[in-house]
Coordinates of C-alpha atoms in Angstrom, one line a residue:
M10 CA -11.5 -4.5 -4.9
G11 CA -10.3 -1.3 -6.4
A12 CA -11.2 1.0 -9.3
L13 CA -10.3 -1.3 -12.1
G14 CA -12.4 0.6 -14.6
A15 CA -10.9 4.0 -13.9
P16 CA -7.8 5.7 -15.2
L17 CA -4.8 4.4 -13.3
G18 CA -1.2 5.5 -12.8
A19 CA 1.6 3.9 -14.9
L20 CA 2.8 1.9 -11.8
A21 CA 1.7 1.3 -8.3
A22 CA 3.6 4.4 -7.0
E23 CA 6.7 6.5 -7.5
A24 CA 8.5 4.3 -5.0
T25 CA 7.6 1.2 -6.9
R26 CA 9.1 2.7 -10.1
K27 CA 12.3 3.5 -8.4
S28 CA 12.8 0.4 -6.2
A29 CA 11.2 -2.5 -8.0
K30 CA 11.0 -3.9 -11.5
P31 CA 7.6 -2.8 -12.6
F32 CA 6.5 -5.8 -14.6
S33 CA 8.1 -8.6 -12.6
R34 CA 5.9 -10.6 -10.2
I35 CA 6.3 -9.1 -6.7
A36 CA 4.8 -10.8 -3.7
C37 CA 5.0 -10.0 0.0
S38 CA 3.4 -11.3 3.2
V39 CA 3.8 -10.0 6.7
V40 CA 2.1 -11.3 9.8
L41 CA 2.5 -9.8 13.3
D42 CA 1.3 -10.9 16.7
A43 CA -1.3 -8.2 17.5
A44 CA -0.4 -8.1 21.2
S45 CA 3.4 -8.0 21.2
G46 CA 4.0 -6.7 17.6
A47 CA 6.4 -9.6 17.1
V48 CA 7.0 -10.6 13.5
L49 CA 5.6 -14.1 13.0
F50 CA 6.1 -14.3 9.3
R51 CA 7.7 -11.9 6.7
E52 CA 8.6 -12.8 3.2
G53 CA 9.2 -10.6 0.2
P54 CA 9.9 -6.9 -0.3
C55 CA 7.5 -5.8 2.5
E56 CA 9.2 -2.4 2.9
T57 CA 8.4 -1.3 -0.7
R58 CA 5.5 1.1 -1.1
F59 CA 2.7 0.6 -3.5
S60 CA -0.7 2.2 -4.2
P61 CA -3.1 1.2 -1.4
A62 CA -6.0 1.0 -3.8
S63 CA -9.2 0.0 -1.9
T64 CA -7.3 -1.0 1.3
F65 CA -7.4 2.8 1.8
K66 CA -11.0 2.3 2.9
V67 CA -9.6 1.3 6.3
P68 CA -8.0 4.7 7.1
L69 CA -10.7 6.5 5.2
A70 CA -13.4 5.0 7.5
L71 CA -11.4 6.2 10.5
M72 CA -11.4 9.7 9.0
G73 CA -15.1 9.5 8.2
Y74 CA -16.2 8.4 11.6
D75 CA -13.9 10.7 13.5
S76 CA -15.0 13.7 11.5
G77 CA -18.7 12.9 11.8
I78 CA -19.3 12.3 8.1
L79 CA -20.0 8.7 8.8
E80 CA -22.5 8.0 11.6
D81 CA -22.9 4.3 12.2
E82 CA -22.9 1.0 10.3
H83 CA -25.8 2.0 8.0
R84 CA -25.7 5.8 7.9
P85 CA -25.3 7.9 5.9
V86 CA -27.1 6.3 3.0
W87 CA -26.1 8.0 -0.3
D88 CA -27.7 7.4 -3.7
Y89 CA -25.7 6.8 -6.8
R90 CA -25.6 9.8 -9.2
P91 CA -24.7 9.6 -12.9
E92 CA -21.9 12.2 -12.5
F93 CA -20.0 9.6 -10.4
N94 CA -19.3 7.7 -13.7
A95 CA -18.9 4.5 -11.8
S96 CA -18.9 0.9 -13.0
D97 CA -22.2 -1.0 -13.2
R98 CA -21.6 -2.9 -10.0
E99 CA -21.3 0.4 -8.1
K100 CA -24.5 2.0 -9.4
K101 CA -26.5 1.5 -6.2
T102 CA -27.6 3.1 -3.0
T103 CA -24.7 2.6 -0.5
D104 CA -24.2 2.8 3.3
P105 CA -20.9 2.4 5.2
T106 CA -21.2 -1.4 5.5
I107 CA -22.0 -1.8 1.8
W108 CA -19.2 0.6 1.0
E109 CA -16.6 -1.6 2.6
R110 CA -18.1 -4.9 1.6
D111 CA -18.6 -4.1 -2.1
S112 CA -15.7 -1.6 -2.3
I113 CA -17.7 1.3 -3.7
V114 CA -15.2 3.9 -5.0
W115 CA -17.6 6.8 -5.5
Y116 CA -18.6 6.6 -1.8
S117 CA -15.0 7.0 -0.8
Q118 CA -14.7 10.0 -3.0
E119 CA -17.8 11.6 -1.5
I120 CA -16.1 11.2 1.9
T121 CA -13.0 12.9 0.8
R122 CA -14.9 15.7 -0.9
R123 CA -16.7 16.4 2.4
L124 CA -13.4 16.3 4.3
G125 CA -11.7 18.7 2.0
M126 CA -8.0 18.6 1.3
K127 CA -6.9 20.4 4.5
R128 CA -8.6 17.9 6.8
F129 CA -7.7 15.0 4.5
Q130 CA -4.0 15.8 4.5
G131 CA -4.2 16.4 8.3
Y132 CA -5.4 12.9 8.9
I133 CA -2.8 11.4 6.6
D134 CA -0.1 13.2 8.4
R135 CA -1.4 12.2 11.9
F136 CA -1.6 8.6 10.8
D137 CA 1.9 8.9 9.3
Y138 CA 0.4 7.0 6.4
G139 CA 3.0 5.8 3.8
N140 CA 4.5 8.6 1.8
R141 CA 1.7 11.0 2.7
D142 CA 1.5 12.2 -0.9
L143 CA -2.0 13.4 -1.9
T144 CA -1.1 15.3 -5.0
G145 CA -2.7 12.8 -7.4
D146 CA -1.8 12.3 -11.0
P147 CA 0.6 14.9 -12.5
A148 CA -1.0 18.1 -13.6
K149 CA -4.6 16.8 -13.0
K150 CA -5.2 18.2 -9.5
D151 CA -7.2 15.1 -8.6
G152 CA -5.5 14.2 -5.4
L153 CA -8.6 14.8 -3.2
T154 CA -10.5 12.0 -5.1
R155 CA -7.9 9.8 -6.7
S156 CA -4.6 9.9 -4.9
W157 CA -5.0 6.4 -3.4
L158 CA -6.1 4.9 -6.7
M159 CA -2.9 3.9 -8.4
S160 CA -1.7 7.5 -8.2
S161 CA 0.6 9.5 -5.8
L162 CA -0.2 7.9 -2.4
A163 CA 1.8 4.8 -1.6
V164 CA 2.2 2.6 1.5
S165 CA 4.2 -0.6 2.2
P166 CA 2.9 -3.9 3.5
D167 CA 5.0 -3.3 6.7
E168 CA 3.2 0.1 7.2
Q169 CA -0.2 -1.4 6.5
A170 CA 0.4 -4.1 9.2
Q171 CA 1.6 -1.4 11.7
L172 CA -1.5 0.7 11.1
L173 CA -3.8 -2.3 11.8
K174 CA -1.9 -3.1 15.0
R175 CA -2.4 0.5 16.2
L176 CA -6.1 0.2 15.2
L177 CA -6.5 -3.0 17.3
D178 CA -4.6 -1.3 20.2
G179 CA -7.0 1.7 20.0
A180 CA -3.8 3.8 19.6
L181 CA -4.6 5.8 16.5
P182 CA -5.0 9.6 16.8
V183 CA -8.8 9.5 16.3
S184 CA -11.7 8.9 18.7
E185 CA -12.2 5.5 20.3
R186 CA -15.6 5.3 18.6
A187 CA -14.1 5.9 15.2
Q188 CA -11.7 3.0 15.7
R189 CA -14.5 0.7 17.0
M190 CA -16.9 1.6 14.1
T191 CA -14.2 1.1 11.5
M192 CA -13.5 -2.4 12.9
A193 CA -17.2 -3.2 12.9
I194 CA -17.8 -2.5 9.2
L195 CA -14.8 -4.4 7.7
P196 CA -15.9 -7.5 5.9
Q197 CA -15.6 -10.9 7.7
F198 CA -14.1 -14.1 6.3
A199 CA -13.2 -17.5 7.5
A200 CA -9.6 -18.8 7.2
A201 CA -8.3 -22.3 7.5
D202 CA -8.0 -23.9 10.9
G203 CA -10.8 -21.9 12.5
W204 CA -9.3 -18.4 12.2
A205 CA -11.9 -15.6 11.9
V206 CA -10.7 -12.8 9.7
R207 CA -11.7 -9.2 9.1
G208 CA -10.0 -7.4 6.3
K209 CA -10.0 -5.4 3.1
T210 CA -9.0 -6.1 -0.4
G211 CA -7.5 -3.7 -2.9
S212 CA -7.0 -4.1 -6.7
G213 CA -5.7 -2.1 -9.6
W214 CA -4.4 -2.4 -13.1
L215 CA -0.8 -1.4 -14.0
R216 CA 0.1 0.0 -17.4
N217 CA 2.4 -1.9 -19.7
A218 CA 5.5 -0.5 -21.4
S219 CA 3.3 1.3 -24.0
G220 CA 1.3 3.1 -21.2
V221 CA -1.8 1.1 -21.8
K222 CA -3.8 -0.5 -19.0
D223 CA -3.1 -4.2 -19.0
P224 CA -5.5 -6.7 -17.3
T225 CA -2.7 -9.2 -16.9
L226 CA -0.6 -6.7 -15.0
Q227 CA -2.4 -6.2 -11.7
L228 CA -1.9 -5.1 -8.1
G229 CA -3.7 -7.0 -5.4
W230 CA -3.8 -6.5 -1.6
F231 CA -5.5 -8.1 1.4
V232 CA -4.9 -6.5 4.8
G233 CA -6.6 -7.1 8.1
W234 CA -6.5 -9.2 11.3
A235 CA -7.4 -12.7 12.4
E236 CA -8.6 -14.2 15.7
R237 CA -8.7 -17.7 17.2
E238 CA -9.1 -18.8 20.8
G239 CA -8.3 -15.4 22.2
R240 CA -5.2 -14.8 20.0
R241 CA -5.0 -12.0 17.4
V242 CA -2.6 -11.5 14.5
V243 CA -2.5 -8.7 11.9
F244 CA -1.5 -9.3 8.3
A245 CA -0.8 -7.6 5.0
R246 CA -0.3 -9.5 1.7
L247 CA 0.4 -8.0 -1.7
E248 CA 1.0 -9.3 -5.2
S249 CA 1.9 -7.1 -8.1
G250 CA 2.7 -8.0 -11.8
A251 CA 1.5 -10.8 -14.0
I252 CA -1.6 -12.2 -12.2
Q253 CA -3.5 -14.5 -14.5
S254 CA -7.1 -14.6 -13.3
D255 CA -10.6 -13.5 -14.3
K256 CA -11.1 -12.3 -10.8
F257 CA -10.0 -9.0 -9.2
A258 CA -6.4 -9.3 -8.1
G259 CA -7.4 -8.5 -4.5
M260 CA -9.7 -11.5 -4.5
V261 CA -6.9 -13.8 -5.7
V262 CA -4.6 -12.4 -2.9
R263 CA -7.3 -12.8 -0.3
E264 CA -7.9 -16.5 -1.2
A265 CA -4.2 -17.2 -0.9
L266 CA -3.9 -15.5 2.4
L267 CA -7.0 -17.2 3.9
A268 CA -5.6 -20.6 2.8
G269 CA -2.0 -20.0 3.9
L270 CA -2.4 -18.0 7.1
P271 CA -2.2 -20.9 9.6
G272 CA 1.1 -22.0 8.1
M273 CA 2.5 -18.5 8.4
I274 CA 1.5 -18.3 12.1
T275 CA 3.0 -21.6 13.1
R276 CA 6.1 -21.5 10.9

């Protein structure tokens, strides 16, 4: 889930504005063999960059553990404070596992505040993450706490899948422990045909032609990996545009991926 209740950018990202029709329905799925990197399934404009929304909690966990801000699955425990101005569902004491499971935006923002912009940008550059743009919304100087929330930072489904493959390979430029702990706190799900999945959703509202946030114009992500009988695959699925549902768009996308993943692998 993402920060649906917070101010969001007009579109998913600058790249989206330039390379895709903003209010048409866009869908992409990519599945890679985790061992070889071979493309098992790829459909849609998976090279197009969009805001990562709460899928950014994957690289952010890597930064948090590598820097020592995050300690283990349940430390640090931080209390909600009124100045966070969060939605009701986020007004609770949170640890790293709850943060990922319940997608607590203020906890992410506390991590980036503690990192500071210099270290934050350094990690983004080392990860070669998407467009690397942490400037945030124009003239607001909010990149440290909002750049990944429908703002300046953008990443493609192809790039999300490659990051996850490097995570499973232990090949990211952070400590081995940071990679292991990040994998441990990601939520678990069950897909069809016995596939065990770990992954992260992301959601956001787009703005309509009048510049108003429109609940029918949503961005939804689900990224992660799946295992069965010793085999691993990594995946990234995105939908953007007119998503008709009373659920967060990330949940809609997650349900579609969990149901359809076996067919993508065997196709």
